[in-house]
């Protein structure tokens, strides 16, 4: 992941302004430590911090067309760039960069080329012939992007909020799947899939079609000129990513350069569910497996850095970002610059445990639509920023445009969770890869219950965070929370603790408005809380809040303060709860 910063239509074209733009661009250098570039044309500045993945030798940015009348700064990967180059045979390319096609496509098609791009991206393109510009962000918002407005009428664009928050009168997240055009002075949506209307699809489930679409999505993402690996927690999604990658790596350009043995990475507290499952899958697939341990105290010590980099005060995002942030540093230290990960599957297939309570297929499907549309505020934001904090790129095949089309066109009746028929969460995905003759994964891994990342690294991680927050946020502080933080008022001491840190880094009102709010249980939207009356009294984003579903659901007990001292997950998990879900009510036994 690179870092981009642009100031467009600025009234100041002085050397002092150029120095200021360079200073702000350096705030993004963690995203792109390999090279820096800046192009100035009058009061327009396009800056770039490069993480070199494709064509490291000559692909420095900004990029240009033949006569340099079109300038573009890009954070992205364009997986179909070779096919697009063939369609631009009359154009002369300067580099081997996959992103250079953007300048030439604009020359050929004007603003109407964005949907031709198969990949993830955020970019700013300046047309010096008429001093116009466009800005665009990928379909789902895998790559982070913000837009701001200066008092002088200038428009600012940055990969992260920290690049523009001090210099803009107002700023906000740039909406995914949108284009901003200076000619039209506003946004327009370029991504308009059928599922976006939330109408209920009726296509029967085709296991082979779903499998093929996912394999294609993974194969595209093997496009790299640098060492790479896969994140492997041992859950369904990351295990499928690893399995398909291992199966198709041989014969690729990446394998020719870096070998056919796949490297995999996992993080967790000592004795955590993910470490055990990750190693089992790695042994099965034959990957070179790297296991990283952290303590509760390690995570707590990193919280301030995490909030600075992730730029949110959302509780579940911070919980999950911290282990990923720590792991990314370790991965980068090994010389790896790109990883493939499993984000997006739970949103597409209703994999979160609260989907067990979906009352019908219509509400099930509409909730998946809401979840996918909101990914840029949660898991995409986490994956993008937790890795790029250390100059590591993450790729997410479940959010491939074509795969999303296939997954979201399935009649949701097939996705519904029906224990009496043997259908657990994400049954269609599990079934698609349940190959008896040439198995992708062992059966018990293929049908392992969902663990949210912040839970799977070790249950005592979340419990320890709560205990730590309780030591720093008093009851009196909570009583005044609504007056101190009237927008998205924290309802827990953990939330209040994160909010205090966030506001120290990002004190502007615009900053707090970029973070979503509202009640949630086990990562649900506010709407889905209506599915179960008891959930409104148990609002917590952990999967263990799905009472009556999760095999280690919360008991109605307080968290001991001693957890902050770093009790291991193994100690905690000795007290795992057994949950039965009868047709009426919930039975909790110990």
XYZ file of C-alpha atoms in Angstrom, residues 74-456:
383
model
C -2.049 6.068 -7.244
C -2.289 3.765 -4.272
C -3.404 0.491 -5.760
C -2.987 -2.726 -7.644
C -4.543 -3.112 -11.100
C -4.706 -6.867 -11.663
C -5.802 -6.668 -15.306
C -3.207 -4.099 -16.344
C -1.615 -6.404 -18.920
C -4.933 -6.891 -20.746
C -5.606 -3.147 -20.544
C -2.196 -2.379 -22.030
C -3.050 -4.559 -25.025
C -6.192 -2.481 -25.591
C -3.996 0.632 -25.597
C -1.631 -0.499 -28.354
C -1.253 3.004 -29.784
C -0.004 4.345 -26.425
C 3.607 4.412 -25.287
C 4.264 3.319 -21.717
C 7.154 4.685 -19.672
C 7.266 2.009 -16.909
C 6.180 -1.503 -16.084
C 3.914 -0.228 -13.307
C 0.423 -1.714 -13.269
C -0.964 1.725 -12.348
C 0.359 3.550 -15.422
C -2.635 2.330 -17.446
C -4.822 4.808 -15.535
C -3.264 7.834 -17.272
C -3.664 6.263 -20.729
C -7.203 5.014 -20.108
C -8.215 8.555 -19.182
C -6.617 9.834 -22.409
C -8.616 7.304 -24.376
C -11.976 7.308 -22.561
C -12.158 10.457 -20.432
C -13.717 9.965 -16.984
C -15.687 6.849 -17.996
C -12.991 4.219 -17.536
C -13.060 3.447 -13.802
C -15.180 0.298 -14.125
C -12.586 -1.141 -16.540
C -10.115 -1.412 -13.655
C -9.989 -4.804 -11.954
C -8.257 -4.181 -8.674
C -8.167 -1.967 -5.615
C -7.153 1.656 -5.842
C -7.382 5.240 -4.774
C -5.974 7.816 -7.138
C -5.839 11.469 -8.133
C -5.506 12.350 -11.817
C -4.652 15.868 -13.011
C -5.312 16.909 -16.609
C -2.940 19.835 -17.178
C -4.541 20.630 -20.554
C -7.588 22.194 -18.895
C -6.514 22.142 -15.227
C -9.241 19.626 -14.344
C -8.914 16.608 -12.082
C -10.667 13.423 -10.999
C -10.360 11.371 -7.820
C -11.585 7.780 -7.476
C -11.729 5.002 -4.883
C -12.187 1.259 -5.425
C -15.578 -0.446 -5.300
C -15.654 -1.554 -1.647
C -13.087 0.808 -0.173
C -10.274 -1.669 0.402
C -7.813 1.216 0.074
C -8.335 4.050 2.529
C -8.945 7.598 1.244
C -10.069 10.955 2.648
C -11.168 14.227 1.069
C -10.965 17.693 2.614
C -11.769 21.297 1.759
C -9.564 24.312 2.482
C -10.749 27.828 3.236
C -9.195 29.032 -0.046
C -11.429 26.685 -2.062
C -8.760 24.005 -2.446
C -9.565 20.289 -2.356
C -7.295 17.946 -0.446
C -6.953 14.179 -0.903
C -5.018 11.853 1.403
C -4.667 8.118 1.986
C -4.969 8.782 5.704
C -6.668 11.432 7.799
C -3.361 12.556 9.343
C -2.253 13.928 5.959
C -4.935 16.630 5.853
C -6.659 17.028 9.220
C -4.543 19.996 10.320
C -4.954 21.986 7.093
C -8.608 21.519 6.115
C -11.687 23.319 7.344
C -13.708 20.138 6.844
C -12.792 16.603 5.806
C -14.456 13.195 5.530
C -13.939 9.674 4.238
C -14.024 9.517 0.448
C -16.967 7.224 -0.388
C -16.070 3.824 -1.912
C -17.132 3.161 -5.494
C -17.265 6.888 -6.247
C -15.566 9.363 -8.534
C -15.077 13.060 -7.766
C -14.937 15.256 -10.862
C -13.792 18.872 -10.788
C -15.763 19.462 -13.977
C -18.997 18.433 -12.255
C -17.986 19.805 -8.832
C -19.094 16.695 -7.004
C -19.281 12.947 -6.543
C -20.844 10.349 -8.770
C -21.086 6.616 -8.178
C -19.186 4.545 -10.733
C -19.805 1.163 -9.008
C -23.412 0.079 -9.520
C -23.764 -3.708 -9.086
C -27.146 -5.432 -9.030
C -26.850 -6.335 -5.340
C -26.502 -2.698 -4.305
C -30.273 -2.218 -4.495
C -30.656 -4.963 -1.827
C -33.278 -6.737 -3.942
C -33.445 -10.451 -3.125
C -31.518 -12.629 -5.639
C -32.831 -15.953 -6.886
C -29.845 -17.697 -8.503
C -29.508 -21.292 -7.224
C -26.301 -22.145 -5.369
C -23.660 -23.587 -7.733
C -20.727 -24.891 -5.646
C -18.317 -25.171 -8.583
C -19.094 -21.669 -9.856
C -18.431 -20.215 -6.406
C -15.227 -22.208 -6.038
C -13.955 -21.170 -9.477
C -14.726 -17.497 -8.838
C -12.741 -17.549 -5.598
C -9.802 -19.394 -7.122
C -9.662 -16.786 -9.893
C -9.730 -14.015 -7.289
C -6.750 -15.556 -5.463
C -4.758 -16.233 -8.636
C -5.067 -12.572 -9.708
C -3.526 -11.529 -6.408
C -0.383 -13.592 -6.973
C 0.833 -10.723 -9.207
C 3.970 -9.552 -7.381
C 7.647 -8.770 -7.900
C 8.461 -9.010 -4.174
C 8.344 -11.715 -1.457
C 4.856 -12.455 -0.109
C 2.867 -14.778 2.121
C -0.569 -15.445 3.579
C -2.132 -14.592 6.925
C -3.300 -17.870 8.447
C -5.387 -17.888 11.634
C -6.674 -21.406 11.024
C -10.250 -20.248 10.569
C -12.216 -21.033 7.432
C -11.492 -17.853 5.478
C -7.744 -17.575 5.970
C -7.369 -21.348 5.546
C -9.126 -21.266 2.182
C -6.952 -18.347 1.094
C -3.843 -20.321 2.073
C -5.061 -23.547 0.491
C -5.962 -22.006 -2.852
C -2.743 -19.966 -2.905
C -0.620 -23.035 -2.180
C -2.473 -25.009 -4.853
C -1.989 -22.430 -7.615
C 1.382 -20.887 -6.743
C 3.446 -23.247 -8.866
C 3.869 -21.974 -12.427
C 3.282 -18.329 -11.567
C 5.827 -15.550 -12.097
C 5.916 -15.138 -8.309
C 6.962 -18.779 -7.889
C 9.724 -18.369 -10.486
C 11.140 -15.472 -8.516
C 10.545 -16.555 -4.926
C 9.996 -20.324 -4.997
C 6.955 -22.559 -4.751
C 6.832 -22.991 -0.966
C 4.309 -20.637 0.565
C 5.016 -18.709 3.767
C 2.194 -18.316 6.295
C 1.859 -16.093 9.368
C -0.210 -16.270 12.533
C -0.427 -14.228 15.733
C -1.911 -14.940 19.139
C -1.536 -15.111 22.886
C 0.155 -18.232 24.200
C -2.324 -21.117 23.904
C -4.836 -19.185 21.771
C -7.316 -20.904 19.412
C -5.777 -19.289 16.313
C -2.213 -20.454 17.020
C -3.315 -24.064 17.412
C -5.568 -24.072 14.361
C -3.129 -22.067 12.230
C -0.306 -24.532 12.820
C -2.565 -27.461 12.028
C -3.567 -25.956 8.671
C 0.028 -24.966 7.897
C 1.194 -28.532 8.554
C -1.570 -29.870 6.313
C -0.702 -27.494 3.456
C 3.063 -27.734 3.921
C 3.665 -23.992 4.276
C 6.690 -22.413 5.938
C 4.805 -21.256 9.015
C 5.749 -18.303 11.208
C 4.036 -18.056 14.584
C 4.164 -14.799 16.544
C 3.219 -14.545 20.219
C 2.240 -11.445 22.140
C 1.074 -10.798 25.688
C -1.897 -8.770 26.842
C 0.576 -6.164 28.091
C 2.304 -6.014 24.671
C -1.048 -5.233 23.121
C -2.010 -2.641 25.717
C 1.350 -0.896 25.251
C 0.671 -0.633 21.497
C -2.872 0.810 21.778
C -1.851 4.445 21.292
C 0.199 3.622 18.181
C -2.662 1.525 16.857
C -5.231 4.311 17.262
C -2.863 6.817 15.622
C -2.409 4.553 12.607
C -5.913 3.068 12.313
C -7.601 6.443 12.886
C -10.704 5.182 14.652
C -12.171 4.838 18.136
C -14.441 1.928 17.148
C -14.011 -0.742 19.811
C -14.104 -3.887 17.692
C -11.734 -2.396 15.104
C -9.144 -1.487 17.730
C -9.424 -4.897 19.400
C -8.710 -6.672 16.110
C -6.210 -4.145 14.746
C -3.754 -4.473 17.621
C -2.677 -8.113 17.025
C -2.587 -7.427 13.267
C -0.456 -4.320 13.822
C 2.017 -6.293 15.951
C 2.134 -9.186 13.482
C 2.673 -6.865 10.502
C 5.823 -5.459 12.062
C 7.209 -8.972 12.508
C 6.293 -9.949 8.941
C 7.990 -6.878 7.459
C 11.125 -7.630 9.489
C 11.394 -10.924 7.585
C 11.616 -9.074 4.263
C 8.031 -9.789 3.186
C 6.168 -6.867 1.543
C 2.773 -8.337 0.641
C 0.302 -10.706 2.293
C -3.027 -12.201 1.240
C -5.816 -12.224 3.833
C -9.397 -13.414 4.367
C -11.399 -10.227 5.061
C -14.882 -9.892 3.561
C -16.147 -13.459 3.691
C -18.280 -13.016 6.803
C -20.064 -10.038 5.274
C -20.751 -11.798 1.969
C -21.994 -15.064 3.463
C -23.469 -14.041 6.805
C -20.634 -15.625 8.760
C -20.991 -13.645 11.961
C -22.659 -15.685 14.671
C -25.596 -13.316 15.075
C -26.790 -14.421 11.606
C -28.065 -17.578 13.357
C -31.010 -15.446 14.460
C -31.898 -13.991 11.045
C -35.707 -14.396 10.841
C -35.911 -14.959 7.072
C -33.861 -14.908 3.897
C -34.891 -11.363 3.019
C -33.517 -9.895 6.242
C -30.471 -12.153 6.010
C -29.616 -10.831 2.536
C -30.288 -7.194 3.364
C -28.011 -7.449 6.393
C -25.195 -8.864 4.220
C -25.675 -5.916 1.849
C -25.446 -3.459 4.730
C -22.338 -5.199 6.044
C -20.517 -5.179 2.684
C -21.367 -1.513 2.129
C -19.895 -0.652 5.543
C -16.675 -2.663 5.208
C -14.586 0.423 4.448
C -15.339 1.683 7.978
C -14.368 -1.546 9.713
C -12.431 -4.566 8.400
C -11.050 -2.896 5.258
C -9.874 0.057 7.329
C -8.268 -2.311 9.842
C -6.554 -4.540 7.291
C -5.315 -1.639 5.172
C -3.956 0.562 7.948
C -2.689 -2.070 10.415
C -0.454 -3.514 7.695
C 0.532 -0.287 5.954
C 1.691 1.103 9.314
C 4.770 -1.030 8.672
C 5.019 -0.762 4.869
C 3.231 -4.067 4.267
C 0.517 -4.517 1.632
C -2.566 -6.679 2.231
C -4.691 -8.210 -0.548
C -8.210 -9.505 0.010
C -9.547 -11.946 -2.631
C -12.989 -12.291 -1.021
C -13.584 -8.651 -2.024
C -12.754 -9.218 -5.680
C -15.445 -7.498 -7.775
C -16.320 -10.605 -9.782
C -16.368 -12.853 -6.737
C -18.691 -10.439 -4.947
C -21.064 -10.549 -7.929
C -21.186 -14.358 -7.777
C -21.539 -14.520 -3.981
C -24.236 -11.839 -3.750
C -26.314 -13.321 -6.568
C -26.956 -16.585 -4.663
C -30.495 -17.052 -3.380
C -30.019 -16.254 0.339
C -32.159 -19.244 1.286
C -28.951 -21.246 0.659
C -26.967 -19.017 3.031
C -29.466 -19.276 5.908
C -28.105 -21.063 8.984
C -30.157 -24.236 9.585
C -28.631 -26.484 12.264
C -31.382 -29.091 11.824
C -30.183 -29.531 8.215
C -26.489 -29.489 9.151
C -25.953 -25.985 7.796
C -23.717 -23.832 9.990
C -22.628 -20.283 9.164
C -21.056 -19.864 5.678
C -22.303 -23.301 4.675
C -22.290 -22.458 0.948
C -18.602 -21.500 1.051
C -17.694 -24.606 3.045
C -19.690 -26.802 0.660
C -18.028 -25.234 -2.401
C -14.614 -26.379 -1.132
C -15.718 -29.735 0.322
C -13.885 -31.877 -2.247
C -13.668 -35.528 -1.208
C -11.236 -36.539 -3.986
C -8.828 -33.617 -3.721
C -9.539 -31.948 -0.353
C -8.605 -28.334 0.176
C -8.700 -28.621 3.963
C -9.334 -31.214 6.687
C -13.057 -31.554 7.424
C -12.879 -30.240 10.979
C -11.113 -27.094 9.785
C -13.514 -26.664 6.878
C -16.392 -26.771 9.375
C -14.747 -24.918 12.315
C -17.012 -22.378 14.055
C -16.441 -18.718 13.313
C -13.973 -16.857 15.558
C -13.646 -13.104 15.185
C -9.980 -12.143 14.883
C -9.983 -10.275 18.193
C -11.408 -13.393 19.908
C -9.322 -16.013 18.111
